[in-house]
């Protein structure tokens, strides 16, 4: 009993440390890219800066559920590959500790990773996505000036109308904008400006009436007319209100990624999006044990071949596996009518299981056929 326990602890410790290290590196890479994207949106005024880190926190379970299976897979490849390179596997086999013992030793980390991904995929990530959707909906409902960065022009609108807003300074204690400039332009079908309304005021303050946001401007001028013509009108005012926000409404229902798993199970027969999302969540869970078992035979390398001889092909195989799941998910969402048998992620997992079986027993079967 002593030798198997020592072997289990040794392999589990090495796999755990390597998996954590790989997870940390991949999380930093993925989070950095996404953070830069959100940071650019915050700089453009599309999302408030105070909501940036909150969005990243709610996105973290989604990142982890994608990274943990790959991290465990790479961790197993690195650890077992090193053991083959250092001839530790040869010593273990000589001592009666074959590949079955190795598989038994890895049951605990595989089950832990599978449980973690299942918890994220089925429960934590949907709630996080729902919160992120709610935050973004709130950001859409917030007025332009709530997201305005002093000293920069903020342009927002559609193809027919656009609004440019500028404030030289902002007194955050009083909530007052200084030297405010607002320009509304309405465009014709050819892209030419049909009407231009320009307002300048010494100061402005955000007010709300009946759930609608207004900008209360003081001591300013309003210019209205059509570019290229001399019929501009200039009107001075002491106070004026400019509507800058829509009426506040309740948050929209969460998207399919933010719906609870139980709700997706009830709607899977009526909604292609629900079916695709449900199969994707289950697929993330199945990916962990399938690819972890595949890593054991893929890590067998000759000391002359090098530790990373099979690492790149193995990672490419993982990418192909996940890519096929994503393609099947998109096909399910776009398909209309009765769902054919091949538009299920089950056949992708079955193919992966067959490949893993051949990795373990393919050589033995081939040798027996040659002898026969």
Coordinates of C-alpha atoms in Angstrom, one line a residue:
X1 CA 0.0 0.0 0.0
X2 CA 2.9 2.4 0.7
X3 CA 4.3 2.5 -2.8
X4 CA 1.0 3.2 -4.6
X5 CA 0.3 6.0 -2.2
X6 CA 3.7 7.6 -2.6
X7 CA 3.3 7.3 -6.4
X8 CA -0.2 8.9 -6.2
X9 CA 1.1 11.8 -4.1
X10 CA 4.1 12.4 -6.3
X11 CA 2.2 12.5 -9.6
X12 CA -0.7 14.5 -8.2
X13 CA 1.6 17.1 -6.7
X14 CA 3.5 17.5 -9.9
X15 CA 0.3 17.7 -12.0
X16 CA -1.3 20.2 -9.6
X17 CA 1.6 22.6 -9.5
X18 CA 2.1 22.4 -13.3
X19 CA -1.6 22.9 -14.0
X20 CA -1.9 25.9 -11.7
X21 CA 1.1 27.5 -13.3
X22 CA -0.3 26.9 -16.8
X23 CA -3.7 28.2 -15.7
X24 CA -2.2 31.4 -14.3
X25 CA -0.3 32.1 -17.5
X26 CA -3.3 31.5 -19.8
X27 CA -5.6 33.5 -17.5
X28 CA -3.2 36.4 -17.6
X29 CA -3.0 36.3 -21.4
X30 CA -6.7 36.0 -21.9
X31 CA -7.7 38.5 -19.2
X32 CA -5.1 41.1 -20.5
X33 CA -6.6 40.9 -24.0
X34 CA -10.2 41.3 -22.8
X35 CA -9.2 44.0 -20.3
X36 CA -7.6 46.0 -23.1
X37 CA -10.8 45.7 -25.1
X38 CA -13.0 46.9 -22.2
X39 CA -10.5 49.6 -21.4
X40 CA -10.8 51.0 -24.9
X41 CA -14.6 51.0 -24.6
X42 CA -14.3 52.8 -21.3
X43 CA -12.0 55.4 -22.8
X44 CA -14.5 55.9 -25.7
X45 CA -17.3 56.4 -23.1
X46 CA -19.3 53.2 -23.9
X47 CA -18.9 51.8 -20.4
X48 CA -18.2 53.5 -17.1
X49 CA -14.8 53.1 -15.6
X50 CA -16.2 52.0 -12.3
X51 CA -18.0 49.1 -14.0
X52 CA -14.9 47.8 -15.7
X53 CA -13.5 45.6 -12.9
X54 CA -16.9 44.4 -12.0
X55 CA -17.4 43.1 -15.6
X56 CA -14.0 41.4 -15.5
X57 CA -14.9 39.7 -12.2
X58 CA -18.1 38.3 -13.5
X59 CA -16.3 37.1 -16.7
X60 CA -13.7 35.2 -14.7
X61 CA -15.7 32.0 -14.3
X62 CA -16.2 31.9 -18.1
X63 CA -12.5 32.3 -18.7
X64 CA -11.7 29.5 -16.2
X65 CA -14.2 27.0 -17.6
X66 CA -12.4 27.3 -20.9
X67 CA -8.8 27.4 -19.5
X68 CA -8.9 24.6 -16.9
X69 CA -9.4 21.7 -19.3
X70 CA -6.6 22.9 -21.5
X71 CA -4.4 23.6 -18.5
X72 CA -4.9 20.1 -17.1
X73 CA -4.2 18.7 -20.5
X74 CA -1.0 20.6 -21.0
X75 CA 0.0 19.9 -17.3
X76 CA -0.3 16.1 -17.9
X77 CA 1.7 16.3 -21.1
X78 CA 4.5 18.2 -19.4
X79 CA 4.6 16.1 -16.2
X80 CA 4.3 12.7 -17.9
X81 CA 6.6 13.8 -20.7
X82 CA 9.3 14.7 -18.2
X83 CA 8.9 11.4 -16.4
X84 CA 9.5 9.6 -19.8
X85 CA 12.5 11.8 -20.5
X86 CA 14.0 11.1 -17.1
X87 CA 13.3 7.3 -17.5
X88 CA 11.1 7.5 -14.4
X89 CA 8.4 5.6 -16.3
X90 CA 10.8 2.8 -17.1
X91 CA 11.7 2.5 -13.4
X92 CA 8.0 2.5 -12.4
X93 CA 7.2 -0.2 -15.0
X94 CA 10.1 -2.3 -13.8
X95 CA 8.7 -2.0 -10.3
X96 CA 5.3 -3.2 -11.3
X97 CA 3.7 0.2 -11.6
X98 CA 2.3 0.1 -15.2
X99 CA 0.1 2.5 -17.0
X100 CA -3.0 1.3 -15.1
X101 CA -1.4 2.6 -11.9
X102 CA -0.7 5.9 -13.6
X103 CA -4.3 6.2 -14.7
X104 CA -5.5 5.4 -11.2
X105 CA -3.1 8.0 -9.8
X106 CA -4.7 10.7 -12.0
X107 CA -8.3 9.9 -11.1
X108 CA -8.3 12.5 -8.3
X109 CA -7.1 15.5 -10.2
X110 CA -9.3 14.6 -13.2
X111 CA -12.4 14.4 -11.0
X112 CA -11.5 17.6 -9.3
X113 CA -11.1 19.5 -12.6
X114 CA -14.3 17.9 -14.0
X115 CA -16.2 19.0 -10.9
X116 CA -14.8 22.5 -11.0
X117 CA -15.7 22.9 -14.7
X118 CA -19.1 21.5 -14.1
X119 CA -19.8 23.9 -11.3
X120 CA -18.7 26.8 -13.5
X121 CA -20.4 25.7 -16.7
X122 CA -23.8 24.8 -15.2
X123 CA -24.2 27.3 -12.4
X124 CA -21.6 30.0 -11.9
X125 CA -20.9 31.2 -15.5
X126 CA -24.6 31.6 -16.4
X127 CA -25.1 33.9 -13.4
X128 CA -22.0 35.8 -14.2
X129 CA -23.2 36.3 -17.8
X130 CA -26.6 37.5 -16.6
X131 CA -24.9 40.1 -14.4
X132 CA -22.6 41.2 -17.2
X133 CA -25.7 41.6 -19.5
X134 CA -27.4 43.6 -16.8
X135 CA -24.4 45.9 -16.4
X136 CA -24.2 46.5 -20.1
X137 CA -27.9 47.3 -20.4
X138 CA -27.5 49.8 -17.6
X139 CA -24.6 51.4 -19.4
X140 CA -26.8 51.7 -22.5
X141 CA -29.5 53.5 -20.5
X142 CA -27.0 55.9 -18.8
X143 CA -26.8 59.3 -20.4
X144 CA -23.9 60.3 -22.6
X145 CA -22.7 62.9 -20.0
X146 CA -22.5 60.2 -17.3
X147 CA -19.9 58.5 -19.3
X148 CA -18.3 61.7 -20.6
X149 CA -14.5 62.2 -20.1
X150 CA -13.7 65.9 -19.6
X151 CA -11.5 67.4 -22.3
X152 CA -12.6 64.9 -25.0
X153 CA -15.3 64.8 -27.6
X154 CA -17.8 62.0 -27.2
X155 CA -19.7 61.1 -30.4
X156 CA -22.7 58.7 -30.3
X157 CA -25.6 58.1 -32.6
X158 CA -26.8 56.1 -35.7
X159 CA -26.5 56.5 -39.4
X160 CA -29.3 59.2 -39.5
X161 CA -28.5 61.2 -36.4
X162 CA -25.4 61.9 -34.4
X163 CA -24.6 63.8 -31.2
X164 CA -21.2 65.2 -30.2
X165 CA -20.7 66.3 -26.6
X166 CA -17.8 68.0 -25.0
X167 CA -17.1 69.4 -21.6
X168 CA -13.9 71.3 -20.8
X169 CA -13.9 70.5 -17.1
X170 CA -16.0 68.6 -14.5
X171 CA -16.6 69.6 -10.9
X172 CA -17.3 66.2 -9.4
X173 CA -18.1 67.5 -6.0
X174 CA -20.9 69.7 -7.3
X175 CA -21.7 67.5 -10.3
X176 CA -21.4 70.4 -12.7
X177 CA -19.8 70.5 -16.2
X178 CA -18.0 73.6 -17.3
X179 CA -17.9 75.1 -20.8
X180 CA -20.3 72.5 -22.3
X181 CA -20.7 72.0 -26.1
X182 CA -23.4 69.9 -27.6
X183 CA -24.0 69.4 -31.4
X184 CA -26.9 67.4 -32.9
X185 CA -26.7 66.6 -36.6
X186 CA -29.4 64.9 -38.8
X187 CA -28.2 63.4 -42.0
X188 CA -30.0 62.8 -45.3
X189 CA -29.8 59.5 -47.2
X190 CA -26.8 60.7 -49.2
X191 CA -24.9 61.4 -46.0
X192 CA -25.2 65.2 -46.1
X193 CA -26.2 67.1 -43.0
X194 CA -29.8 68.1 -43.2
X195 CA -30.0 70.0 -39.9
X196 CA -27.4 71.1 -37.3
X197 CA -28.2 72.2 -33.8
X198 CA -25.3 73.6 -31.7
X199 CA -25.5 74.6 -28.1
X200 CA -22.8 76.2 -26.0
X201 CA -23.2 76.9 -22.3
X202 CA -21.1 78.2 -19.5
X203 CA -22.1 75.3 -17.2
X204 CA -24.4 72.3 -17.2
X205 CA -25.8 69.9 -14.6
X206 CA -27.5 66.6 -15.0
X207 CA -31.1 66.3 -13.8
X208 CA -33.8 63.7 -14.1
X209 CA -37.5 64.2 -14.5
X210 CA -40.0 61.2 -14.7
X211 CA -37.1 58.8 -15.3
X212 CA -35.7 60.9 -18.2
X213 CA -32.3 62.4 -18.1
X214 CA -31.8 66.1 -19.0
X215 CA -28.9 68.4 -19.1
X216 CA -29.7 71.8 -17.4
X217 CA -27.6 74.4 -19.2
X218 CA -27.1 77.9 -17.9
X219 CA -25.8 81.1 -19.6
X220 CA -25.4 79.9 -23.2
X221 CA -26.3 80.3 -26.8
X222 CA -28.1 78.0 -29.3
X223 CA -27.3 78.0 -33.0
X224 CA -29.6 76.3 -35.5
X225 CA -29.5 76.0 -39.3
X226 CA -28.4 74.0 -42.3
X227 CA -24.7 73.8 -43.3
X228 CA -24.0 75.8 -46.4
X229 CA -26.9 78.2 -46.0
X230 CA -27.0 81.6 -44.2
X231 CA -30.3 81.2 -42.3
X232 CA -28.7 80.4 -39.0
X233 CA -30.6 81.4 -35.9
X234 CA -28.8 82.4 -32.7
X235 CA -30.7 82.3 -29.4
X236 CA -29.3 83.3 -26.0
X237 CA -30.7 81.7 -22.9
X238 CA -30.1 81.8 -19.1
X239 CA -31.4 78.2 -18.6
X240 CA -32.3 75.5 -21.1
X241 CA -32.9 71.8 -20.9
X242 CA -31.5 69.3 -23.4
X243 CA -32.8 65.8 -23.3
X244 CA -29.8 63.4 -23.3
X245 CA -31.2 60.1 -22.1
X246 CA -34.0 57.6 -22.7
X247 CA -36.6 56.7 -20.2
X248 CA -35.3 54.3 -17.7
X249 CA -36.7 50.8 -18.1
X250 CA -36.3 47.5 -16.4
X251 CA -33.4 45.3 -17.5
X252 CA -33.9 43.1 -20.5
X253 CA -34.2 39.4 -20.1
X254 CA -30.7 37.8 -20.0
X255 CA -29.4 36.3 -23.2
X256 CA -29.3 32.5 -23.7
X257 CA -25.8 32.4 -22.2
X258 CA -27.1 33.9 -19.0
X259 CA -30.1 31.6 -18.5
X260 CA -30.0 28.9 -15.8
X261 CA -29.4 25.4 -16.9
X262 CA -32.8 24.2 -15.7
X263 CA -34.5 26.7 -17.9
X264 CA -32.4 25.6 -20.9
X265 CA -33.4 22.0 -20.3
X266 CA -37.1 22.9 -20.4
X267 CA -36.7 25.0 -23.6
X268 CA -34.3 22.8 -25.5
X269 CA -37.1 21.3 -27.8
X270 CA -38.5 24.7 -28.7
X271 CA -35.4 26.8 -29.0
X272 CA -32.3 26.1 -31.1
X273 CA -30.3 28.6 -29.1
X274 CA -31.2 26.8 -25.8
X275 CA -30.3 23.4 -27.3
X276 CA -26.9 24.7 -28.6
X277 CA -26.1 26.4 -25.2
X278 CA -27.1 23.3 -23.2
X279 CA -25.0 21.0 -25.3
X280 CA -22.0 23.4 -25.1
X281 CA -22.2 23.4 -21.3
X282 CA -22.2 19.6 -21.2
X283 CA -19.4 19.5 -23.7
X284 CA -17.1 21.6 -21.6
X285 CA -17.6 19.0 -18.8
X286 CA -16.9 16.0 -21.0
X287 CA -13.9 17.6 -22.5
X288 CA -11.9 17.3 -19.2
X289 CA -11.9 13.5 -18.7
X290 CA -11.6 12.7 -22.4
X291 CA -8.6 15.0 -23.1
X292 CA -7.0 14.1 -19.7
X293 CA -7.1 10.4 -20.6
X294 CA -5.7 11.2 -24.1
X295 CA -2.8 13.0 -22.5
X296 CA -1.4 9.9 -20.9
X297 CA -0.5 8.0 -24.1
X298 CA 0.3 11.2 -26.0
X299 CA 3.0 12.0 -23.4
X300 CA 5.0 8.9 -24.2
X301 CA 8.2 10.1 -25.8
X302 CA 11.6 8.7 -26.4
X303 CA 14.4 10.5 -24.5
X304 CA 16.0 11.2 -27.9
X305 CA 12.9 12.9 -29.2
X306 CA 12.8 15.6 -26.6
X307 CA 10.2 16.6 -24.0
X308 CA 8.1 18.8 -26.3
X309 CA 8.2 16.4 -29.3
X310 CA 4.4 15.6 -29.1
X311 CA 3.3 18.8 -27.3
X312 CA 2.5 20.9 -30.3
X313 CA 0.6 18.0 -32.2
X314 CA -1.3 17.2 -29.0
X315 CA -2.3 20.9 -28.5
X316 CA -3.4 21.0 -32.2
X317 CA -5.5 17.9 -31.6
X318 CA -7.2 19.7 -28.6
X319 CA -7.9 22.7 -30.7
X320 CA -9.4 20.6 -33.4
X321 CA -11.6 18.9 -30.8
X322 CA -12.9 22.2 -29.4
X323 CA -13.2 23.7 -32.8
X324 CA -15.5 20.9 -34.0
X325 CA -17.6 21.5 -30.9
X326 CA -17.9 25.2 -31.7
X327 CA -18.7 24.5 -35.3
X328 CA -21.5 22.1 -34.3
X329 CA -22.8 24.6 -31.8
X330 CA -23.1 27.3 -34.5
X331 CA -24.7 24.8 -36.9
X332 CA -27.4 24.0 -34.2
X333 CA -28.1 27.7 -33.7
X334 CA -28.5 28.4 -37.4
X335 CA -30.4 25.2 -38.3
X336 CA -34.2 25.4 -38.9
X337 CA -36.7 22.6 -38.7
X338 CA -36.1 19.1 -37.3
X339 CA -32.6 18.7 -36.0
X340 CA -30.7 15.9 -37.9
X341 CA -28.7 13.3 -36.0
X342 CA -25.3 14.7 -37.1
X343 CA -26.0 18.1 -35.6
X344 CA -25.3 17.0 -32.0
X345 CA -22.1 17.4 -30.1
X346 CA -22.4 13.7 -29.1
X347 CA -20.8 12.4 -32.3
X348 CA -17.9 14.7 -31.7
X349 CA -17.3 13.3 -28.2
X350 CA -17.8 9.8 -29.6
X351 CA -15.1 10.4 -32.2
X352 CA -12.8 11.7 -29.5
X353 CA -13.4 8.6 -27.3
X354 CA -12.6 6.3 -30.3
X355 CA -9.4 8.2 -30.9
X356 CA -8.5 7.9 -27.2
X357 CA -9.2 4.1 -27.3
X358 CA -7.0 3.8 -30.4
X359 CA -4.2 5.7 -28.6
X360 CA -4.3 3.1 -25.8
X361 CA -5.0 -0.1 -27.6
X362 CA -4.5 0.7 -31.3
X363 CA -0.9 -0.5 -31.4
X364 CA -1.8 -3.8 -29.6
X365 CA -4.7 -4.5 -32.0
X366 CA -2.5 -3.7 -35.0
X367 CA 0.2 -6.1 -33.8
X368 CA -2.3 -8.9 -33.2
X369 CA -3.7 -8.4 -36.7
X370 CA -0.2 -8.6 -38.1
X371 CA 0.6 -11.8 -36.2
X372 CA -2.7 -13.3 -37.3

